[in-house]
Short mmCIF file of C-alpha atoms in Angstrom, two decimals:
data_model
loop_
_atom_site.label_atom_id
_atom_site.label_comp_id
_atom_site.label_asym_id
_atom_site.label_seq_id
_atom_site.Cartn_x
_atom_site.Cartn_y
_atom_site.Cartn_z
CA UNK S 1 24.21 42.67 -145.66
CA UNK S 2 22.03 45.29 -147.26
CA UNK S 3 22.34 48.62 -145.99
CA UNK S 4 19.58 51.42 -145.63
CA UNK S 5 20.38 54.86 -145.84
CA UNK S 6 17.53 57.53 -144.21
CA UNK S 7 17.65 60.63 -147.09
CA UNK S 8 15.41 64.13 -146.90
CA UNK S 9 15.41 66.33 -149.61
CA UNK S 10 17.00 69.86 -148.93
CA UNK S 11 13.94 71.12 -151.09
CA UNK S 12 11.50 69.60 -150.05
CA UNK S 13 11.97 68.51 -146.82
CA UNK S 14 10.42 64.38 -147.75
CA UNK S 15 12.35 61.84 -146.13
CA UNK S 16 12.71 58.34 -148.32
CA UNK S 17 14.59 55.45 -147.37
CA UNK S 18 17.75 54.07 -150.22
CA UNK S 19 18.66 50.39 -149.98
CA UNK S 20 21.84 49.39 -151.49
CA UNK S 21 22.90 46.10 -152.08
CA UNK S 22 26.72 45.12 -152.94
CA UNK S 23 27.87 41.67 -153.43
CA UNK S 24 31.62 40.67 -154.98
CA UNK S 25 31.12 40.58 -158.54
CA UNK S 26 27.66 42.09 -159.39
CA UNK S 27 27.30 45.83 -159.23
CA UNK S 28 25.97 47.47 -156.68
CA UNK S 29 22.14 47.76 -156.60
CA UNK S 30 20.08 50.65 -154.96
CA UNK S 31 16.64 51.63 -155.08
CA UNK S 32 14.79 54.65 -153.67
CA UNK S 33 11.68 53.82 -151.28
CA UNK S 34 9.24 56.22 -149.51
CA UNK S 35 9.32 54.10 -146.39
CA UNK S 36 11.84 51.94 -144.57
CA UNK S 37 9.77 48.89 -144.40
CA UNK S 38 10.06 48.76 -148.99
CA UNK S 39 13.13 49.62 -148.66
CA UNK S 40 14.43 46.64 -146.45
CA UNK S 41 11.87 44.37 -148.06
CA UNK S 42 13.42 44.66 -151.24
CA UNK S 43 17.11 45.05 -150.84
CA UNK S 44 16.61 41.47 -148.91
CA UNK S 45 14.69 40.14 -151.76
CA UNK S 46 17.34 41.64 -154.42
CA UNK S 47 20.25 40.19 -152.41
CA UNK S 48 18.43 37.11 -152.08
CA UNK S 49 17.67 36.83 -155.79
CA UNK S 50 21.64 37.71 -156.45
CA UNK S 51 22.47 34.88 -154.69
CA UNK S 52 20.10 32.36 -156.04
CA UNK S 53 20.97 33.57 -159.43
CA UNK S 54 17.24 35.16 -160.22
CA UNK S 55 18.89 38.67 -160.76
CA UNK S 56 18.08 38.43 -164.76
CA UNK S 57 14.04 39.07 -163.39
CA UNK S 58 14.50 41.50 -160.97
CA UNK S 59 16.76 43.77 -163.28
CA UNK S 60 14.08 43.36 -165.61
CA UNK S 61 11.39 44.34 -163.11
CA UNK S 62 13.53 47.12 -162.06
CA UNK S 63 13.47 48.49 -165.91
CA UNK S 64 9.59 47.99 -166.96
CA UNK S 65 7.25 50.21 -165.50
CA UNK S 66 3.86 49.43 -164.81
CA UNK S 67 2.79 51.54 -167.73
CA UNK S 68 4.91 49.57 -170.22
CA UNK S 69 3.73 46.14 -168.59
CA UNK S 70 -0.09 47.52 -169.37
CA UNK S 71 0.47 48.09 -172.95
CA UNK S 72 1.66 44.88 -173.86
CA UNK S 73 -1.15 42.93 -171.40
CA UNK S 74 -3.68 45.47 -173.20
CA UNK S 75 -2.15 44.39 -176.81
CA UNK S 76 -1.38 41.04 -176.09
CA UNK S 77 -4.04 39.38 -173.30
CA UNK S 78 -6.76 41.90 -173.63
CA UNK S 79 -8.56 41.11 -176.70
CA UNK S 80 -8.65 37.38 -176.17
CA UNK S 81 -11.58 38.71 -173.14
CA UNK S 82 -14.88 38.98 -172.63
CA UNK S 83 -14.79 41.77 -170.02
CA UNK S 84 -11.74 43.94 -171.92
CA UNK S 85 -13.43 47.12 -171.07
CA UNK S 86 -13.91 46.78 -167.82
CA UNK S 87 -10.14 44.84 -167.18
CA UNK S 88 -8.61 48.52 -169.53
CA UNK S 89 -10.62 50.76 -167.13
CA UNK S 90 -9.20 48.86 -163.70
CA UNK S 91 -6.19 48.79 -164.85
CA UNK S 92 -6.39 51.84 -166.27
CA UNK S 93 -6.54 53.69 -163.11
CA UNK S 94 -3.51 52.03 -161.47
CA UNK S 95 -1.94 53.32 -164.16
CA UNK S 96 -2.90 57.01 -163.72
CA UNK S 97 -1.45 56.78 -160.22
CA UNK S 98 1.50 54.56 -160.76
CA UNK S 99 2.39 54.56 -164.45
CA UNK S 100 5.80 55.28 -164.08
CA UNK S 101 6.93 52.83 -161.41
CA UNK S 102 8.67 50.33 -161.89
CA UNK S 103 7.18 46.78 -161.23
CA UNK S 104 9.87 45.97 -158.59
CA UNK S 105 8.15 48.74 -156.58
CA UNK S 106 4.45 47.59 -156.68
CA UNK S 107 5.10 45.75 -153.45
CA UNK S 108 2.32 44.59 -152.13
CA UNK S 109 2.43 47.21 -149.40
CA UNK S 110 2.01 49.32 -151.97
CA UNK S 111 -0.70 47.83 -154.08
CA UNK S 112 -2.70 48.22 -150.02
CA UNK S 113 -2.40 52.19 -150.35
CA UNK S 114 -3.75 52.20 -153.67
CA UNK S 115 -6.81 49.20 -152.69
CA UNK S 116 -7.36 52.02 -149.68
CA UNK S 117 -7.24 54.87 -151.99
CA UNK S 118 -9.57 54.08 -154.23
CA UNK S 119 -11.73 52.79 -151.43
CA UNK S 120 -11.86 56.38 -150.29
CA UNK S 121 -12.23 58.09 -153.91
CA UNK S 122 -15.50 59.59 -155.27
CA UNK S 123 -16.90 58.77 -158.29
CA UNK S 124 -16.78 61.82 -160.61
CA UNK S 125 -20.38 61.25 -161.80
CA UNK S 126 -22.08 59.47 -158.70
CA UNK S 127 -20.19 61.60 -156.14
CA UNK S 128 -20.20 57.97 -154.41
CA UNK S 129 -17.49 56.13 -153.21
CA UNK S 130 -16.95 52.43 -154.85
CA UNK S 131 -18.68 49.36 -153.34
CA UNK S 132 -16.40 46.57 -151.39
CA UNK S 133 -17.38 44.63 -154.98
CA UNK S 134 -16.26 47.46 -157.05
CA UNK S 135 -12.52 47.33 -155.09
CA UNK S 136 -12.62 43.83 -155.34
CA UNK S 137 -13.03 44.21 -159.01
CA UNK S 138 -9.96 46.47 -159.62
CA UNK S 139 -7.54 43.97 -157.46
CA UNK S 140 -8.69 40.93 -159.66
CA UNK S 141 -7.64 43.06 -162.61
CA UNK S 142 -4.68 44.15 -161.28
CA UNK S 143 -3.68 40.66 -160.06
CA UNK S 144 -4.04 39.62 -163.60
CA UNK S 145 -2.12 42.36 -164.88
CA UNK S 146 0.89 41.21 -163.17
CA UNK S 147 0.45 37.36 -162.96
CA UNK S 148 1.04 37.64 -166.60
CA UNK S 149 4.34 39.49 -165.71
CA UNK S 150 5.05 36.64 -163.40
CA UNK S 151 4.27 33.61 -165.14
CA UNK S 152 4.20 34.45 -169.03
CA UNK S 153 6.52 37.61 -169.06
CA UNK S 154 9.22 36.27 -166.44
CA UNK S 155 9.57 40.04 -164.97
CA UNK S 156 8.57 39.06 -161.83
CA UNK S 157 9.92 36.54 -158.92
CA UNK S 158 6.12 36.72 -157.56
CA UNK S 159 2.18 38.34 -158.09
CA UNK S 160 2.76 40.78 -155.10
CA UNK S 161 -0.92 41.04 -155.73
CA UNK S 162 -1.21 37.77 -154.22
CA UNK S 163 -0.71 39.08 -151.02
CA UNK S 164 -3.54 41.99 -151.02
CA UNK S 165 -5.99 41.26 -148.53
CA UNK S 166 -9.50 42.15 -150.38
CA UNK S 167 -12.23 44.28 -149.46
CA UNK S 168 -15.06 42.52 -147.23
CA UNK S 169 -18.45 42.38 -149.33
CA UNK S 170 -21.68 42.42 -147.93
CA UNK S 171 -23.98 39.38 -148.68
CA UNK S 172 -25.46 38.98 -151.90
CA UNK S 173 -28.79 40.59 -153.05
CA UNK S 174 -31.45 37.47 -152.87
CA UNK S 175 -34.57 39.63 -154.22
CA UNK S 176 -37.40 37.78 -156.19
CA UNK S 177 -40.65 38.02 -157.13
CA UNK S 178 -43.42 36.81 -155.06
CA UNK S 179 -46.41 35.20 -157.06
CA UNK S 180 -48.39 38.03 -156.61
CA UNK S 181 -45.75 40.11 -157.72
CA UNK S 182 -45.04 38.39 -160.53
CA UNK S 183 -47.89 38.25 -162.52
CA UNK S 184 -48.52 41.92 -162.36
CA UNK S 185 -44.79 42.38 -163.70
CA UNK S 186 -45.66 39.92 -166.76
CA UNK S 187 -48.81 41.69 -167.77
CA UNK S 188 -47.54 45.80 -167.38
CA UNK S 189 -44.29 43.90 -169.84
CA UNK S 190 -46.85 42.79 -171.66
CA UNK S 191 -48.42 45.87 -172.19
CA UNK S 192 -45.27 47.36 -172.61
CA UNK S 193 -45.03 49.80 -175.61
CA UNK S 194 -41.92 47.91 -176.64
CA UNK S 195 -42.49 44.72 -178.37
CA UNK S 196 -39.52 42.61 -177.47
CA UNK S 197 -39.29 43.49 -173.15
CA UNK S 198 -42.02 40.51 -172.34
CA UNK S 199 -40.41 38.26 -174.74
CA UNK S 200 -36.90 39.11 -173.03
CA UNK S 201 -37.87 39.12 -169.38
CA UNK S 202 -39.83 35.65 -169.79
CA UNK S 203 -36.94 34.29 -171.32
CA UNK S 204 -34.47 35.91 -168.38
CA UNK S 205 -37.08 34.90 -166.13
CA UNK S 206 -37.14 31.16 -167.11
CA UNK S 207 -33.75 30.23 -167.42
CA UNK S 208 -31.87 32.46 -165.43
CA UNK S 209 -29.88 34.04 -167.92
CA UNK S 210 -27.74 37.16 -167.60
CA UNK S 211 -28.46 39.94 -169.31
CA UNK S 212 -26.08 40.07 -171.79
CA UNK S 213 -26.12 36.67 -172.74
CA UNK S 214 -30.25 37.13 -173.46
CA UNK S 215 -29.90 40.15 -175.33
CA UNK S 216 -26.78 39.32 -177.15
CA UNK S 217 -28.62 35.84 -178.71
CA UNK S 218 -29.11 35.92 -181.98
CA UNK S 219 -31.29 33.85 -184.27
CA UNK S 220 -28.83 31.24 -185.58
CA UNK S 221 -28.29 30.73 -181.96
CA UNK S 222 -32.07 29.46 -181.03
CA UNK S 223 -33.79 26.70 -182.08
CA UNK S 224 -37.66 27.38 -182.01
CA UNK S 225 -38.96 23.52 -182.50
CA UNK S 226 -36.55 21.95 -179.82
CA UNK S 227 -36.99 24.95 -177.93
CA UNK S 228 -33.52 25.91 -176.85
CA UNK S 229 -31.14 28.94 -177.57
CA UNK S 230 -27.04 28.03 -177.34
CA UNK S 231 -24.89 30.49 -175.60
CA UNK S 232 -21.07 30.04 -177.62
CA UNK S 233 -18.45 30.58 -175.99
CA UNK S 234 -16.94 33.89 -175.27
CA UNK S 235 -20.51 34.66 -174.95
CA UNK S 236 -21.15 33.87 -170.84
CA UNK S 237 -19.39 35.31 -167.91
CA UNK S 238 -16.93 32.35 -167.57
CA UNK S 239 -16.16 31.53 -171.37
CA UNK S 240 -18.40 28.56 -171.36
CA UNK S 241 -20.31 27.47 -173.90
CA UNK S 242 -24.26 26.95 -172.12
CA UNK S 243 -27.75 26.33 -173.06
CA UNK S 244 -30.81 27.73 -172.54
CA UNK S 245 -33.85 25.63 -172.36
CA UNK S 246 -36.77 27.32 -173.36
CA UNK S 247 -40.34 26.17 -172.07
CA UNK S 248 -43.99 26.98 -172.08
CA UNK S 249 -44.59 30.49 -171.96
CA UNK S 250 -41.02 31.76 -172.53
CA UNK S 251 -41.00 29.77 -175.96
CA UNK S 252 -44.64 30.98 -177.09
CA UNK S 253 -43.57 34.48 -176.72
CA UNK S 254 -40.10 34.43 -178.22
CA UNK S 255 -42.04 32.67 -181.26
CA UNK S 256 -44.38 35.47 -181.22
CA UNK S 257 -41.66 37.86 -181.50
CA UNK S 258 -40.09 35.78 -184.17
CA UNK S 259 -43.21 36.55 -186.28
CA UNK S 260 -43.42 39.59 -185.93
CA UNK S 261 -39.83 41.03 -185.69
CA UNK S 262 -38.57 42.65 -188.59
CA UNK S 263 -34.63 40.82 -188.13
CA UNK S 264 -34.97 37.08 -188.70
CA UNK S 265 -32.19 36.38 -190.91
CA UNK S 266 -29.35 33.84 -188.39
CA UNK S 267 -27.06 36.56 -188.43
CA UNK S 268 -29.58 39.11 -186.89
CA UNK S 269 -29.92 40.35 -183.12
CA UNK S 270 -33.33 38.33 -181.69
CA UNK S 271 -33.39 41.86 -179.29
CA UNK S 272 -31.87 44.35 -182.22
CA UNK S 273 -31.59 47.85 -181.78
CA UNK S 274 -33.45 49.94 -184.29
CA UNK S 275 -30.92 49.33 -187.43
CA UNK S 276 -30.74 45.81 -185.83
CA UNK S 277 -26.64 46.13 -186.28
CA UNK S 278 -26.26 45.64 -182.86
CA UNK S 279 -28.31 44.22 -179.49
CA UNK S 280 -30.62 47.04 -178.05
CA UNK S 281 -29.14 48.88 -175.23
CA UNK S 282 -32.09 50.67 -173.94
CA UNK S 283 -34.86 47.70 -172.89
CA UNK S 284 -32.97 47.07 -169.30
CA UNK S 285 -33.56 51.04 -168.38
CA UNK S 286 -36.58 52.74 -169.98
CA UNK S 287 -38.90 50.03 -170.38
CA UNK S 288 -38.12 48.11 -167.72
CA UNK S 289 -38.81 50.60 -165.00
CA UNK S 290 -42.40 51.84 -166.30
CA UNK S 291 -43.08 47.74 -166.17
CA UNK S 292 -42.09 48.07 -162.57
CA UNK S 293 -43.77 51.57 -161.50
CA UNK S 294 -46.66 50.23 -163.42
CA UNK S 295 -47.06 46.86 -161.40
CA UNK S 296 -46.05 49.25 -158.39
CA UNK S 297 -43.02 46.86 -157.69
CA UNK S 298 -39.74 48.40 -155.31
CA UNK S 299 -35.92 47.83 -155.16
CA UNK S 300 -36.51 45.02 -158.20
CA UNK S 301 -33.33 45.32 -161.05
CA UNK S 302 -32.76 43.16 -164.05
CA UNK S 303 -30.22 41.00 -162.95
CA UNK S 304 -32.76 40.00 -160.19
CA UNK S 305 -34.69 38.09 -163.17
CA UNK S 306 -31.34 35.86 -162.51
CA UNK S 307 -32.17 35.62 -158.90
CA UNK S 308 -35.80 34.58 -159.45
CA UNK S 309 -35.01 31.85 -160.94
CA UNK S 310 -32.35 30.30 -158.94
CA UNK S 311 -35.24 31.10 -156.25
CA UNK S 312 -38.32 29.52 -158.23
CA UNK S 313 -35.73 26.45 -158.90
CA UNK S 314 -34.85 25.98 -155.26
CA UNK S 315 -38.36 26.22 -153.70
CA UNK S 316 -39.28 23.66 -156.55
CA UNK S 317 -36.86 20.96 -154.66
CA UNK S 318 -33.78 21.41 -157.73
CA UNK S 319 -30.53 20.87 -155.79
CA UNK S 320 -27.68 23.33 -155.53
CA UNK S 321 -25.88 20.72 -158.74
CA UNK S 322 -28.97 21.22 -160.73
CA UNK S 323 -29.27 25.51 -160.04
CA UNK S 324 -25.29 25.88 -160.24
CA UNK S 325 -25.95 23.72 -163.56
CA UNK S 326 -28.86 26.26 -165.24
CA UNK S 327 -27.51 29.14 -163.92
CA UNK S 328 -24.04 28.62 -165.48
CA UNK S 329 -21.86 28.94 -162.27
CA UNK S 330 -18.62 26.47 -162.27
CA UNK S 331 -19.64 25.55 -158.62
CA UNK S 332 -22.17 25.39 -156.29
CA UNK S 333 -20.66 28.15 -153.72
CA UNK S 334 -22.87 30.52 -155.70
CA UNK S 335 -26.16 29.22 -155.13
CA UNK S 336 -25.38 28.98 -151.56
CA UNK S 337 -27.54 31.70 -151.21
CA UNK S 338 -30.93 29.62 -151.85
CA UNK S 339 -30.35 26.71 -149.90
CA UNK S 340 -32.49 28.19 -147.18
CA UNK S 341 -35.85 28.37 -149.41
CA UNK S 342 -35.32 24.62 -150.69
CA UNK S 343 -36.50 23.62 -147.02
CA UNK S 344 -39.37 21.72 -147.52
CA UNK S 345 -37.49 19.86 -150.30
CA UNK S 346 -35.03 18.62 -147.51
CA UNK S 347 -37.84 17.71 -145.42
CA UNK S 348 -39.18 15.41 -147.80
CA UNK S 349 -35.91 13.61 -148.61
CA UNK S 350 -35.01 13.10 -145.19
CA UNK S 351 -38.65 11.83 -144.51
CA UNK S 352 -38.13 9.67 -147.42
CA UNK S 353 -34.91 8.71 -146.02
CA UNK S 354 -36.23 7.66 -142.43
CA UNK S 355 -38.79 5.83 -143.80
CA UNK S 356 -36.40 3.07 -144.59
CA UNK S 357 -35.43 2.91 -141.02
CA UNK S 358 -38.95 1.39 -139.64
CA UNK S 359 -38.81 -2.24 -138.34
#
């Protein structure tokens, strides 16, 4: 039986909690904890893994730290992602607080006080504390982190990560444009001083893609006479190759543009920045917002473009198959959001439906 040993430092005056584990013919095990409840936790789990014969992993565990398990996932799993910035900078900050522990000790009782921790931390620049989203974010990439310790590496018995209850988010933001709306946004873009914002809100606006997958396209990607532009993948959130169908007058203007821009070779950005070596970065913040303080339109942000459509779609009787579909989302639990304005849609099928029923 594992025993626990209470321990304060004559310094210091801390109290921690050492578990030791001894079993005939394995050396005795012992590990340090700061509270009783680790400490028992994971002299059961050791002795338990001793017995089973699983003690090659937890010695292992007990000898990486968290900082050595992040440099290999950031050498080895990060540059096969889409989102490696944002995964290095998650991860990143467990690793300022916890570099140097070793993975047996990111319990998930543990990995709770950091989720709370940064829950409570102010941004440097914003002087704001993260969103429920923004938690939720740094568990998934922490999660990651050491599911590929569990299941590729063999360092862990488990993802204690697993076990991390995340933060509750608020319902997601279901702004669009009314008509009215609308068409004063189109024309102030359209009398935008920079060329390519009507020709790259029309296009977000019409097929509902994100912003990074419209102004990362570039020309070898669209096709102007069957008027569609293919997203490869690597290019869309979920690594899924998607196209865009481009219609009326989304497809007039991007034509437009194509006579007019000076980057039309397949290789070039169809939104460049000035030396066209990479997509422009600036048309989402500048030029954007005098469209919208021009048409006098509130609380509106790019990636509600995305929103509009799934909207427009809905109240134009598509199903939640069809939106999930266009939109590029794997399921249709994202698009549960619009079922409400797709009403009249259901009316009519369910008229249509009782119809059949008259004798």
């Amino acid at each position: 039986m594992p025993t626990i040993r209470k321990c304060k430092s004559k310094r210091t005056g801390k109290v921690t909690w050492q578990a030791v584990v001894r079993l005939s013919g394995v050396k005795p095990q012992s590990a340090t904890f700061d509270s009783k409840r680790d400490a028992s936790r994971w002299a059961y789990r050791r002795e338990e893994q001793i017995r089973r014969g699983h003690y090659a992993a937890a010695s292992d565990a007990e000898r990486w730290t968290v900082s050595q398990a992040a440099e290999r996932y950031f050498s080895e799993a990060l540059p096969k992602l889409r989102s490696a910035a944002a995964r290095r900078k998650h991860i990143g900050w467990l690793v300022e607080r916890v570099g140097a522990l070793p993975l047996a000790r990111l319990t998930p009782a543990r990995l709770a006080e950091l989720r709370d921790e940064l829950a409570r931390t102010e941004g440097v620049r914003s002087g704001r504390k993260p969103s429920a989203a923004s938690v939720n974010r740094h568990l998934a990439a922490w999660s990651a982190l050491l599911a590929k310790c569990h299941r590729d590496w063999h360092l862990l018995e488990t993802n204690p990560a697993s076990q991390v209850r995340k933060e509750k988010e608020p319902p997601g933001r279901d702004r669009y444009l009314s008509e009215d709306e609308r068409a004063r946004f189109l024309e102030a873009c359209r009398r935008s001083k920079n060329p390519m914002l009507y020709p790259a809100v029309l296009i977000a606006l019409c097929t509902g893609g994100r912003q990074a997958e419209v102004l990362g396209l570039r020309w070898r990607d669209v096709d102007l006479k069957e008027g569609t532009a293919q997203l490869r993948r690597g290019a869309t959130k979920n690594e899924e190759p998607r196209t865009l169908v481009l219609r009326g007058q989304a497809l007039d203007a991007l034509k437009s543009w194509h006579g007019s821009s000076r980057f039309i070779a397949p290789d070039d950005y169809v939104f460049p920045s000035r030396n066209g070596l990479k997509p422009t970065d600036g048309l989402q913040r500048k030029p954007f917002q005098a469209a919208l303080e021009e048409a006098e339109i509130d609380d509106f942000r790019w990636h509600d473009l995305r929103h509009c459509t799934g909207s427009y779609l809905a109240m134009s009787g598509a199903t939640e198959l069809e939106i999930a579909k266009i939109l590029g989302h794997k399921t249709t639990a994202m698009v549960k959001r619009y079922s409400h304005l797709s009403t009249d849609h259901s009316r009519s099928v369910i008229d249509r439906m009782t119809e059949k029923f008259k004798l």
